Coordinates of C-alpha atoms and ligand atoms in Angstrom, one line a residue:
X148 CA -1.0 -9.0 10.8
X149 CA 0.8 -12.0 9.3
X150 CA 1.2 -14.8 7.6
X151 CA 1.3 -17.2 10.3
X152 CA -1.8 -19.9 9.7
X153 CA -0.3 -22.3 11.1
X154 CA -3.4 -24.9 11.4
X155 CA -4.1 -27.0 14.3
X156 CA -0.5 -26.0 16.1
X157 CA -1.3 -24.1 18.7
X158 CA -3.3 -24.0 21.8
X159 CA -6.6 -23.4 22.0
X160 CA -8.3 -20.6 24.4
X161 CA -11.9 -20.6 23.9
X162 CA -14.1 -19.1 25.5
X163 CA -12.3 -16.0 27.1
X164 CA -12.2 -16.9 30.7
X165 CA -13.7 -14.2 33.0
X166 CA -11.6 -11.7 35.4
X167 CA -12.3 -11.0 39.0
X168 CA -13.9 -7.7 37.9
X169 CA -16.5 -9.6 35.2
X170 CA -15.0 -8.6 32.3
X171 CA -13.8 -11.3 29.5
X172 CA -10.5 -11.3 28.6
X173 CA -8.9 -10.0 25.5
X174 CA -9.3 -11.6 22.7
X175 CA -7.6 -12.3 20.1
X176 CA -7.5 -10.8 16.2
X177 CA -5.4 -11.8 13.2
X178 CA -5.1 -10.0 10.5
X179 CA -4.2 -11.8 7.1
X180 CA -3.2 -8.3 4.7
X181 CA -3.3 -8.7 0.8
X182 CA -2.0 -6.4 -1.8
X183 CA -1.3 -2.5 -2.0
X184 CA 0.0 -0.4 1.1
X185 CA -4.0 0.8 1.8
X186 CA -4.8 -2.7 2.7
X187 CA -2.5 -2.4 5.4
X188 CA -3.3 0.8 6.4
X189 CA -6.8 -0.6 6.7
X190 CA -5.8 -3.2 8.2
X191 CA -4.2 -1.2 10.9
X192 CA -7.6 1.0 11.2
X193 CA -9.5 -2.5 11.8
X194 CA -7.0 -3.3 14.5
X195 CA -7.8 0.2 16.1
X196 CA -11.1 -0.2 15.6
X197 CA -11.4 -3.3 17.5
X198 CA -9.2 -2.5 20.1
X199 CA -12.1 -1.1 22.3
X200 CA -14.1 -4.4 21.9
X201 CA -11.7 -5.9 23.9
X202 CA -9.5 -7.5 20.7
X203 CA -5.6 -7.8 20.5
X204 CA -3.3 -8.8 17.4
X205 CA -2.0 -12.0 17.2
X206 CA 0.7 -13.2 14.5
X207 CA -0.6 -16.4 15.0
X208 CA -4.0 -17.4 12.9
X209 CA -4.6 -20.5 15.2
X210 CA -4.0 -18.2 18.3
X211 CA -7.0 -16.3 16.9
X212 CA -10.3 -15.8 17.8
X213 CA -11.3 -13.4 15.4
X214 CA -9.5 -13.7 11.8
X215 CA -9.9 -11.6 9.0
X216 CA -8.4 -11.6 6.0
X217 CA -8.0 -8.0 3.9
X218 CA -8.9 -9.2 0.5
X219 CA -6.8 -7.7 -3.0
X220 CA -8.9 -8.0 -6.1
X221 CA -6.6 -6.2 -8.8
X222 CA -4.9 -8.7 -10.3
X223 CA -6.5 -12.2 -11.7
X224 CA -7.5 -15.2 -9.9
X225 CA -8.0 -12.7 -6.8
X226 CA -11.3 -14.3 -6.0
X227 CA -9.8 -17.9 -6.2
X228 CA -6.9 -17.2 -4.2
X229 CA -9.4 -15.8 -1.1
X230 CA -11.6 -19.3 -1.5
X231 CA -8.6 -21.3 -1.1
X232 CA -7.5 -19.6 2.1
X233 CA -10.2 -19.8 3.1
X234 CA -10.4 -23.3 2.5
X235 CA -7.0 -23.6 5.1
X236 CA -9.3 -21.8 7.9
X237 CA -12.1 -23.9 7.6
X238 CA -9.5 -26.7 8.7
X239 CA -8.4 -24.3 11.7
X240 CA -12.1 -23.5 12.6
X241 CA -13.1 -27.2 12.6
X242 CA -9.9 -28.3 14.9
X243 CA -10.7 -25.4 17.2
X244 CA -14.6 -26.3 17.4
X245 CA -13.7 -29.8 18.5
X246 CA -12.0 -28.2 21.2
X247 CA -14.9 -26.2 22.0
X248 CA -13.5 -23.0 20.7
X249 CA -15.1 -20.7 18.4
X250 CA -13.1 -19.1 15.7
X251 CA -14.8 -16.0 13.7
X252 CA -13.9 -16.0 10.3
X253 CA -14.4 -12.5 8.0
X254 CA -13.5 -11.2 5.1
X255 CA -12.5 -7.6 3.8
X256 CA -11.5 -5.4 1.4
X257 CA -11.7 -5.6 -2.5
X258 CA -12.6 -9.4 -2.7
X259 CA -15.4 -9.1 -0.6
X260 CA -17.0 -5.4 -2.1
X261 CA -16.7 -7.6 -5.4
X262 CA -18.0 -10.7 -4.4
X263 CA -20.2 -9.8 -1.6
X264 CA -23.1 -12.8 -0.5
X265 CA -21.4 -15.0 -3.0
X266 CA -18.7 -15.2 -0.4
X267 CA -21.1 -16.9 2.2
X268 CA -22.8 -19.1 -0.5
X269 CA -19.5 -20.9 -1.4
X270 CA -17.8 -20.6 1.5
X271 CA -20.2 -22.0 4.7
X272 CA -17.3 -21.2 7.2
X273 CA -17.0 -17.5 6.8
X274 CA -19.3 -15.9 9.2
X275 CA -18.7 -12.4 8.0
X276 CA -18.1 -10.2 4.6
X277 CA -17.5 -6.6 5.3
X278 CA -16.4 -4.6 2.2
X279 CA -13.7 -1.8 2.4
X280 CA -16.1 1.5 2.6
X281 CA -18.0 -0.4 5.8
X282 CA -14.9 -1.5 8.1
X283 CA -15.6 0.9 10.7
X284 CA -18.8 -1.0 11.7
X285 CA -16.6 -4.2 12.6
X286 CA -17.2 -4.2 16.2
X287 CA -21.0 -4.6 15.3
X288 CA -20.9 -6.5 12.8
X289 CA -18.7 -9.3 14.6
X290 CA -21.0 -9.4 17.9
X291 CA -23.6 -10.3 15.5
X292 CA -21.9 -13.1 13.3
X293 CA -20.6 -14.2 17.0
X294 CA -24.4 -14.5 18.0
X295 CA -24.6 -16.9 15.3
X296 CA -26.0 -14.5 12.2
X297 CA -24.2 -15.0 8.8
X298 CA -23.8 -11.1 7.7
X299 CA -23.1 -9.4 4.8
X300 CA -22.3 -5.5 4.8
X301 CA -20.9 -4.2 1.3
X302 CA -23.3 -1.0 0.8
X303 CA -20.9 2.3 -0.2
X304 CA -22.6 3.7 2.9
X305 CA -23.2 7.4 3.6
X306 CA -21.1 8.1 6.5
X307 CA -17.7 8.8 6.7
X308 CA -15.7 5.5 8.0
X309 CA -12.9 7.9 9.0
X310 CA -15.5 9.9 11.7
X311 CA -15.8 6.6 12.7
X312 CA -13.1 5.0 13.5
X313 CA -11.1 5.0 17.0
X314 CA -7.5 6.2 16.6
X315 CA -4.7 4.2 17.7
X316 CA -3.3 3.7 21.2
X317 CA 0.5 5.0 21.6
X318 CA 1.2 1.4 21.6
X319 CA -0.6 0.7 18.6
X320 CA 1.4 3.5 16.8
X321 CA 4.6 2.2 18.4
X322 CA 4.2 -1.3 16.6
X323 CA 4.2 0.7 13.4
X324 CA 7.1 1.9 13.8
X325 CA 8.6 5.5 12.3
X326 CA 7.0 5.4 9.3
X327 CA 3.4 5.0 8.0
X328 CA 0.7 5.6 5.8
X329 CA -2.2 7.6 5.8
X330 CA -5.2 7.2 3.7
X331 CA -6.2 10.8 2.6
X332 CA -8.1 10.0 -0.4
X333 CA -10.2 6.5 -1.9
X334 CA -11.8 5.8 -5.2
X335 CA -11.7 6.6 -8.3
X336 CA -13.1 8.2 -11.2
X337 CA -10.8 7.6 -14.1
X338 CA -11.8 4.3 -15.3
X339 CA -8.5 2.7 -17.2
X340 CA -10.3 0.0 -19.1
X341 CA -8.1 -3.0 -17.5
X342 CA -8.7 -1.9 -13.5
X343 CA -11.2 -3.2 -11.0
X344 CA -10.6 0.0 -8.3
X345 CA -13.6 2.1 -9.6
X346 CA -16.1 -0.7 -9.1
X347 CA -14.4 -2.1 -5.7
X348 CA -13.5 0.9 -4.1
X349 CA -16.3 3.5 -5.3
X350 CA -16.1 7.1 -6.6
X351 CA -13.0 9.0 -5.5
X352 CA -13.8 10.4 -2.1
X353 CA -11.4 12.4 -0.2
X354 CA -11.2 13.3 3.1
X355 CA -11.6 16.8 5.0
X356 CA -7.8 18.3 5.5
X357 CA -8.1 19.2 9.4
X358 CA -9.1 15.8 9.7
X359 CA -5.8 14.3 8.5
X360 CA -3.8 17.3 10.3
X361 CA -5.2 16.2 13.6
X362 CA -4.3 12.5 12.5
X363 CA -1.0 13.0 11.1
X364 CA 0.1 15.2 14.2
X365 CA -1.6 12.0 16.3
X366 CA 0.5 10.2 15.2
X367 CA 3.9 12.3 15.4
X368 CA 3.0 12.2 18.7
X369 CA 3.1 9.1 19.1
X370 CA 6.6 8.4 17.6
X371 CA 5.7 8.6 13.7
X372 CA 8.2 10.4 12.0
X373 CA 7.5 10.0 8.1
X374 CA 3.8 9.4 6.6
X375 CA 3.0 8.2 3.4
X376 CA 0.1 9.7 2.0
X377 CA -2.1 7.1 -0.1
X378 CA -5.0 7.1 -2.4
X379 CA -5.8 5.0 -5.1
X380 CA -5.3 8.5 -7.2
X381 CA -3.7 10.5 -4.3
X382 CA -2.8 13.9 -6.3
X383 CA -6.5 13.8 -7.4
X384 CA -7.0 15.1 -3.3
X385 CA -9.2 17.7 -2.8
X386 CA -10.7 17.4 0.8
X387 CA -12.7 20.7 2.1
X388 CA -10.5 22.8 3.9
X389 CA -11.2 24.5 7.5
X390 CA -13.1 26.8 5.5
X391 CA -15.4 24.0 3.3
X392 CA -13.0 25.0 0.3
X393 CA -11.3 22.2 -1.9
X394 CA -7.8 21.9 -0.7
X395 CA -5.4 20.1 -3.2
X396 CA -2.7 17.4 -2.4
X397 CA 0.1 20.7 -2.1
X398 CA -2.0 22.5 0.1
X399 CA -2.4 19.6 2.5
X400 CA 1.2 18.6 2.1
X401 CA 2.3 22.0 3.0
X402 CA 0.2 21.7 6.3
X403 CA 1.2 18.4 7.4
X404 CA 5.2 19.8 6.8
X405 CA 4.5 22.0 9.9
X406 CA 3.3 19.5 11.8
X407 CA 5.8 19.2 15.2
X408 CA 7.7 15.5 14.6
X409 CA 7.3 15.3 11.3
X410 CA 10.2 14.7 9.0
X411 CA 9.6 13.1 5.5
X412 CA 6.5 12.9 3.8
X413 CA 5.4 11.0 0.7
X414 CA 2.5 10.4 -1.4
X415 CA 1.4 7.9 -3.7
X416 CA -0.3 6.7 -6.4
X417 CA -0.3 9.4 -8.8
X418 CA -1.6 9.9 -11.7
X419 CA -0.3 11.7 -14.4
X420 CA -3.4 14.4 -15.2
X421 CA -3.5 15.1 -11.2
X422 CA 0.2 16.4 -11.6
X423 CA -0.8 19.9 -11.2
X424 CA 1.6 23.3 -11.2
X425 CA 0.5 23.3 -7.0
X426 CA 2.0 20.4 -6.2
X427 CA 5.0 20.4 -9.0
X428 CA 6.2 23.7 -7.1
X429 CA 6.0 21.5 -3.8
X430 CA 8.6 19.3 -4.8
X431 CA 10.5 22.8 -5.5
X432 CA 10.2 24.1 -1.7
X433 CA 8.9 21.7 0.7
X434 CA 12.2 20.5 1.9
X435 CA 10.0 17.5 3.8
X436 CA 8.7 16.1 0.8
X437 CA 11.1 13.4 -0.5
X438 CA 12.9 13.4 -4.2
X439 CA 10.9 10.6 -5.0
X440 CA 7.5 10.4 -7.2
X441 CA 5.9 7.1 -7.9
X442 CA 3.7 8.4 -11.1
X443 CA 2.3 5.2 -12.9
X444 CA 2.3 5.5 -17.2
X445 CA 1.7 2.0 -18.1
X446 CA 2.4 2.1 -21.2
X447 CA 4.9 4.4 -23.8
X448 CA 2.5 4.3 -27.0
X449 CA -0.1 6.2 -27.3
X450 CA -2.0 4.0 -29.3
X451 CA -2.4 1.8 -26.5
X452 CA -2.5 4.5 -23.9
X453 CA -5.6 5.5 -25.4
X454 CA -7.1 1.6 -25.6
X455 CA -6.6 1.8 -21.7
X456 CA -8.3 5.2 -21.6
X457 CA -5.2 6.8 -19.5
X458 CA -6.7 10.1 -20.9
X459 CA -2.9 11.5 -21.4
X460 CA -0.7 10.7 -24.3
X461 CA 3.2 9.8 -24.4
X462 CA 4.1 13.7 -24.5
X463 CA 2.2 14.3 -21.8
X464 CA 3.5 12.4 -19.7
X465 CA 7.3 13.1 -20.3
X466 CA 6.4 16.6 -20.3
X467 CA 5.3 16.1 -16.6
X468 CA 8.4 14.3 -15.6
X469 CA 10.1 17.7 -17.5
X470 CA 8.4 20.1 -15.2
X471 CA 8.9 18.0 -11.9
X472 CA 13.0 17.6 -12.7
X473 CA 12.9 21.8 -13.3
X474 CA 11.6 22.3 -10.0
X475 CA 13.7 19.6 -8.3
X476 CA 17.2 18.5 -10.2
X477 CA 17.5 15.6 -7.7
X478 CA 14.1 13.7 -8.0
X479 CA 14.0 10.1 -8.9
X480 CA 11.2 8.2 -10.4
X481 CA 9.4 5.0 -10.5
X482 CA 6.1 3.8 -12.0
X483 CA 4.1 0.9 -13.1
X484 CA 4.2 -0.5 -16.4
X485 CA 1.5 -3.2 -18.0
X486 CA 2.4 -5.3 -20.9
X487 CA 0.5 -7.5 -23.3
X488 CA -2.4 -5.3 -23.0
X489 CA -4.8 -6.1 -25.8
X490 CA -3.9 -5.5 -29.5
X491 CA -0.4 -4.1 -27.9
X492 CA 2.1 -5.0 -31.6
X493 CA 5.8 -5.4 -30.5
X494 CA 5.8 -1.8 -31.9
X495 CA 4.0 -0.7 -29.3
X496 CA 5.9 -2.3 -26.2
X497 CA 9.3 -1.3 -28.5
X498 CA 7.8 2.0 -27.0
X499 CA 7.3 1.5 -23.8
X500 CA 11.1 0.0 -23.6
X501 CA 12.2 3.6 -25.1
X502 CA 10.0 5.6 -22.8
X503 CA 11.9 4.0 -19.9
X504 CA 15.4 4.6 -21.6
X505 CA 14.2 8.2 -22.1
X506 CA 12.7 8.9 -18.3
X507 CA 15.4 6.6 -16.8
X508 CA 13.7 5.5 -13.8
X509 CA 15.1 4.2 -10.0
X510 CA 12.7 1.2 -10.5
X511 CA 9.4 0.2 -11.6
X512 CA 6.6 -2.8 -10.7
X513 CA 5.7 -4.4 -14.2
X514 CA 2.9 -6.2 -14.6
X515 CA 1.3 -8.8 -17.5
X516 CA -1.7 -7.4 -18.7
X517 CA -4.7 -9.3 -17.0
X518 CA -8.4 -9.7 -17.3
X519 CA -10.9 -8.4 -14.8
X520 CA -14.2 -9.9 -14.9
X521 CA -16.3 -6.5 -15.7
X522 CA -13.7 -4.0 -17.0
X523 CA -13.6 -3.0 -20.8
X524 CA -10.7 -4.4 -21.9
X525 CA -11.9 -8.0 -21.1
X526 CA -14.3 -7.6 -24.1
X527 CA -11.1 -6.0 -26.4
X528 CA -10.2 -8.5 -29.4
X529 CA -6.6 -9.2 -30.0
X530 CA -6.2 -10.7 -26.1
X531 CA -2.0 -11.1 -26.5
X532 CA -1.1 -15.2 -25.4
X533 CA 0.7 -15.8 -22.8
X534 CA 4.3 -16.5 -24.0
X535 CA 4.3 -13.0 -25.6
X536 CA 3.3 -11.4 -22.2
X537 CA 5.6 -13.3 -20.6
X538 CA 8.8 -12.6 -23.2
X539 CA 7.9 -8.7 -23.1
X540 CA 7.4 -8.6 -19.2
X541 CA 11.2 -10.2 -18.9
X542 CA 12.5 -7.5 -21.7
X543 CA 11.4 -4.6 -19.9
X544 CA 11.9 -6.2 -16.4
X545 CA 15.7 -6.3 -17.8
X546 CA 15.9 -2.9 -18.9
X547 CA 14.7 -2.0 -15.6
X548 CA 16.9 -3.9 -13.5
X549 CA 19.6 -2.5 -14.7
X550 CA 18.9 1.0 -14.2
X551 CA 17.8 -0.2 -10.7
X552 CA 21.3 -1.5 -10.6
X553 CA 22.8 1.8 -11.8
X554 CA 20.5 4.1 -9.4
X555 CA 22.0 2.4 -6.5
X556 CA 25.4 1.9 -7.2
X557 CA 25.7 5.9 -7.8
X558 CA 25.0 6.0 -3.9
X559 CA 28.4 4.3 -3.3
X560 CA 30.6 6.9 -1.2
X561 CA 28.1 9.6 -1.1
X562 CA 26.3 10.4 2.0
X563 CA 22.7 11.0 1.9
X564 CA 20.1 11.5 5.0
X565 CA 18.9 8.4 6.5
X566 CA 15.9 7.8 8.5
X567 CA 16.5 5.3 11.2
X568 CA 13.8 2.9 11.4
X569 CA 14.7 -0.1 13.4
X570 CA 17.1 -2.6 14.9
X571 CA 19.1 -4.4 11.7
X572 CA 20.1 -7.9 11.0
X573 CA 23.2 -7.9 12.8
X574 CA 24.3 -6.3 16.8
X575 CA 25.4 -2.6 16.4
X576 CA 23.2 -2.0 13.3
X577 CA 20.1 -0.2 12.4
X578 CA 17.8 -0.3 9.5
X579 CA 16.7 2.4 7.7
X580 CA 15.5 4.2 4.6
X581 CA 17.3 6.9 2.5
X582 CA 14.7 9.7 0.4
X583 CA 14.8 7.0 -2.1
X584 CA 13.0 4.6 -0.2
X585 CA 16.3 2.2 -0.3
X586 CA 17.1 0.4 2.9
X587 CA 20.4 1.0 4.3
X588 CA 22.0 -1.2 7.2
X589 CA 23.7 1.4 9.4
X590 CA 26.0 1.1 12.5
X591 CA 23.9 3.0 15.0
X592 CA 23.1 3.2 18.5
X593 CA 19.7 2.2 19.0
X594 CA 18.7 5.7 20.6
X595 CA 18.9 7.4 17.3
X596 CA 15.5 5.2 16.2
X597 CA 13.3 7.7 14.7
X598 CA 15.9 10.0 13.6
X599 CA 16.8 11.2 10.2
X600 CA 21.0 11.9 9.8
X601 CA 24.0 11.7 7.5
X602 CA 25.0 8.5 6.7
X603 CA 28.0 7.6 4.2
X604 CA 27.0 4.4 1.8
X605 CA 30.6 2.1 2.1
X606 CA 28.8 -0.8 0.2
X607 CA 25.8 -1.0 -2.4
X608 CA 24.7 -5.0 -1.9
X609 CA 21.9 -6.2 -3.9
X610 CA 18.9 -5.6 -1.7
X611 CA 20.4 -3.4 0.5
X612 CA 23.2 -0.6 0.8
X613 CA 25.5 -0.1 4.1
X614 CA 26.5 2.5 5.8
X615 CA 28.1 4.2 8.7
X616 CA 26.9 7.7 10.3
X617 CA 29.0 10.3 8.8
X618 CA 31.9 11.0 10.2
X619 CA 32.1 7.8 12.2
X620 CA 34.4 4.8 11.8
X621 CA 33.2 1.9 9.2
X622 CA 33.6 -0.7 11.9
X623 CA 31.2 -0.7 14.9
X624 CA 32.0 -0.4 18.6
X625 CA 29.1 -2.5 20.1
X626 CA 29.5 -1.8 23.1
X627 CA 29.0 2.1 22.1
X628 CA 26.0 1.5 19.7
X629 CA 24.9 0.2 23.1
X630 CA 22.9 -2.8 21.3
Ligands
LIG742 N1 -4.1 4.3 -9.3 C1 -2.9 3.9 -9.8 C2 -2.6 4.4 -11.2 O1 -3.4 5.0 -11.8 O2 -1.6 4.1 -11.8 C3 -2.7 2.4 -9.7 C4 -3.6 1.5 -9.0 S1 -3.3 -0.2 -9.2 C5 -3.6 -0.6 -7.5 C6 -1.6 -0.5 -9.2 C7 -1.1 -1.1 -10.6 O3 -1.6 -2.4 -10.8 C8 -1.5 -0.3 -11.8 O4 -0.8 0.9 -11.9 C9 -1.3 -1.2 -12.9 O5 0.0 -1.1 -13.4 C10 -1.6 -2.6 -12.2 N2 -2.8 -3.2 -12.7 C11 -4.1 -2.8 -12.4 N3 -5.0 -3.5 -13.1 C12 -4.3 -4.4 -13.8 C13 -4.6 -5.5 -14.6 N4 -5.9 -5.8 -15.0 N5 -3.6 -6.2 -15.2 C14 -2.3 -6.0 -14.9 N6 -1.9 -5.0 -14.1 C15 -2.9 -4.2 -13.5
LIG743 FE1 -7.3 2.1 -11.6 FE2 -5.4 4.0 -11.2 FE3 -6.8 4.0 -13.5 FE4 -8.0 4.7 -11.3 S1 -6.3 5.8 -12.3 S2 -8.8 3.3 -12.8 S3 -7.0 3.3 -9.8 S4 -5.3 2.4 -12.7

């Protein structure tokens, strides 16, 4: 899954060319991922998915056979941004059809649950729409736009896509790496006026608990030592248990911290209202669940809170952030914020700028405040121009670079548990993340990938800090890190 589309540059391998035993050889599937970390975690289940129909990933686009790109409708101009891709691949599919090659375009995700046959109306070189709630039908659905059929699947269907799905090869795990994500909830019931995911990704769903047990200790087995859980409103979790009884997000966390392999494990996106007593206690004792909470407020008046219908008020939400710090000193925060929202008065975002003074957060994503075709606030008066978004978004984006700034260099000296990830930029190094989801370059020999140790932080730099294992020398011995 990559960005690589290079058009026309590469050689062309169409059709498969038969093996002594009859079979066609593999073929190939690219991936093009957009947006939030469930699009690649789909985008990881299509691969596994299509694994058994004989498909493997390619980086390449023009290598491909099979390309799909994973569509992200939240923000504005989504749509337009998918047709003019798509545009690029239409070049790639005519070049490869002069060869005599056959390249399968599809598209997935948000885009194409939103735009569904309007997709294959505009666009007469996509062969395929599949929206997110139908992906686990991909193997049948691409043997029939292959056989020449232009199809169209965005019903919210009535199976479960999970039951469906095949689950990863070793190898397929492996490419992952440590660390990954598991969808363990979709959907979403809270309509906030400004945000597509109700009507893209349907009512919140989420999924049975032994089911994600058995996943996550897949998984572990497989190498993975530190899962994300994701959900478009992940704390609002409450799969059936063994027994057919709601679980909540605590419950299941407190399972999966048993699970043999298992080191770290994270959830997001929260919402505020979902922060329940449950899973506020978890952060107390589950020594597996990382001092870090991504809980989105948006905004830090409730005037405006209310406009987005965020259904919690200013209080509220610093009340939560209260109770979380009580039942673990060391957590850390980040969030989302929106400005320019409609009829927000510089009184209003003066609000927001002391809400994040007050919380004091590791970091944050900011966003200007823009309109999705069919949400509430697009019919809102007082739509804020432009210039004023923009001058807000780079006052608040200031405040919170400099406490990212200040977060990080607090590290400097300390030592803090590291997992090791991966090989690092340079010979003799490793990458990998602290709780705090910073990425640390530490002198390591490559054996310890996939474990989580001490590592002292010599030097914050401003993407990255370094380190050294603790209790090792600050200069490495390459030929002991045996790199
Ligand atoms: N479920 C999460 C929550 O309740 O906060 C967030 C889901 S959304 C994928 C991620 C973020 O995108 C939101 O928290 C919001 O800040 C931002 N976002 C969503 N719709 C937006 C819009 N219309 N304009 C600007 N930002 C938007
Ligand atoms: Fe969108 Fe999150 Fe609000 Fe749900 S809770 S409508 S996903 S912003």
């Amino acid at each position: 899954m990559d960005e690589g589309d290079k058009a026309g540059a590469k050689r062309l391998n169409w059709p498969p060319v038969a093996n002594t035993n009859g079979m066609s050889e593999t073929r190939k599937l690219h991936i093009k991922s957009f947006g939030c970390q469930m699009n690649v975690y789909d985008s990881y289940r299509m691969a596994d998915t299509l694994a058994p129909a004989g498909y493997a990933e390619t980086a390449e686009a023009a290598d491909a056979d099979l390309i799909i790109l994973n569509t992200c409708h939240i923000r504005e101009k989504a749509a337009e941004k998918v047709y003019s891709e798509i545009g690029r691949l239409r070049a790639l599919k005519q070049e490869a059809a002069a060869h005599g090659r056959r390249i399968t375009i599809a598209v997935a995700g948000c885009v194409a649950q939103a735009e569904g046959t309007e997709i294959v109306r505009r666009a007469g070189s996509v062969d395929l729409v599949v929206g997110s709630q139908n992906y686990h039908r991909l193997p049948d659905l691409v043997a029939r736009a292959e056989a020449g059929e232009r199809v169209v699947d965005t019903e919210f269907p009535l199976d479960d896509k999970f039951d469906a799905l095949a689950a990863p090869a070793h190898a397929a795990i492996a490419k992952r790496g440590v660390s990954t994500f598991v969808t363990v909830q979709e959907g979403c019931d809270k309509f906030c006026t400004f945000c597509v995911v109700p009507y893209t990704r349907g009512a919140e769903v989420s999924r049975p608990l032994e089911k994600i047990v058995a996943e996550v200790e897949h998984l572990a087995t497989g190498g993975v030592r530190e899962v994300t859980l994701i959900g478009q409103n992940v704390n609002a979790y409450h799969g059936p248990d063994a027994g057919g009884r709601p679980a909540g997000l605590a419950q299941l966390l407190r399972r999966l911290a048993e699970v043999p392999g298992i080191l770290r494990l994270r959830y997001t996106t929260s919402h505020p209202c979902d922060m329940d007593d449950a899973l506020i206690a978890a952060h107390g004792d589950l020594p597996a669940l990382t001092p870090y909470v991504h809980l989105p407020v948006q905004s830090g008046s409730d005037r405006i809170l209310a406009a987005m219908n965020r259904r919690h008020r200013r209080s509220d939400y610093l009340d939560v952030i209260a109770r979380l710090r009580a039942s673990r000193a060391d957590l850390a925060f980040t969030s989302d914020f929106i400005v320019g929202f409609p009829g927000e008065r510089e009184a209003d975002f003066r609000a927001t700028l002391s809400l994040v003074e007050e919380v004091g957060f590791a970091t944050a994503f900011t966003f200007a405040y823009s309109p999705r075709p069919g949400t509430p606030a697009v019919e809102l008066d007082d739509q804020i121009p432009r210039e004023v978004q923009a001058e807000r978004l780079q006052r608040l984006q200031a405040v919170i670079g400099r406490q990212w700034r200040a977060f990080n260099a607090r590290f400097a000296g300390k030592t803090l548990e590291v997992l090791l990830e991966k090989p690092g930029r340079h010979p003799g190094q490793l990458v990998g993340r602290t709780p705090y989801l910073q990425t640390v370059q530490v002198i390591a020999p490559r054996r310890l990938i996939g474990s989580a140790l001490p590592v002292t932080i010599t030097e914050v730099g401003s993407n990255s800090l370094f380190g050294t294992l603790a209790g090792q020398p600050s200069t490495p011995d390459f030929a002991a890190a045996g790199a």
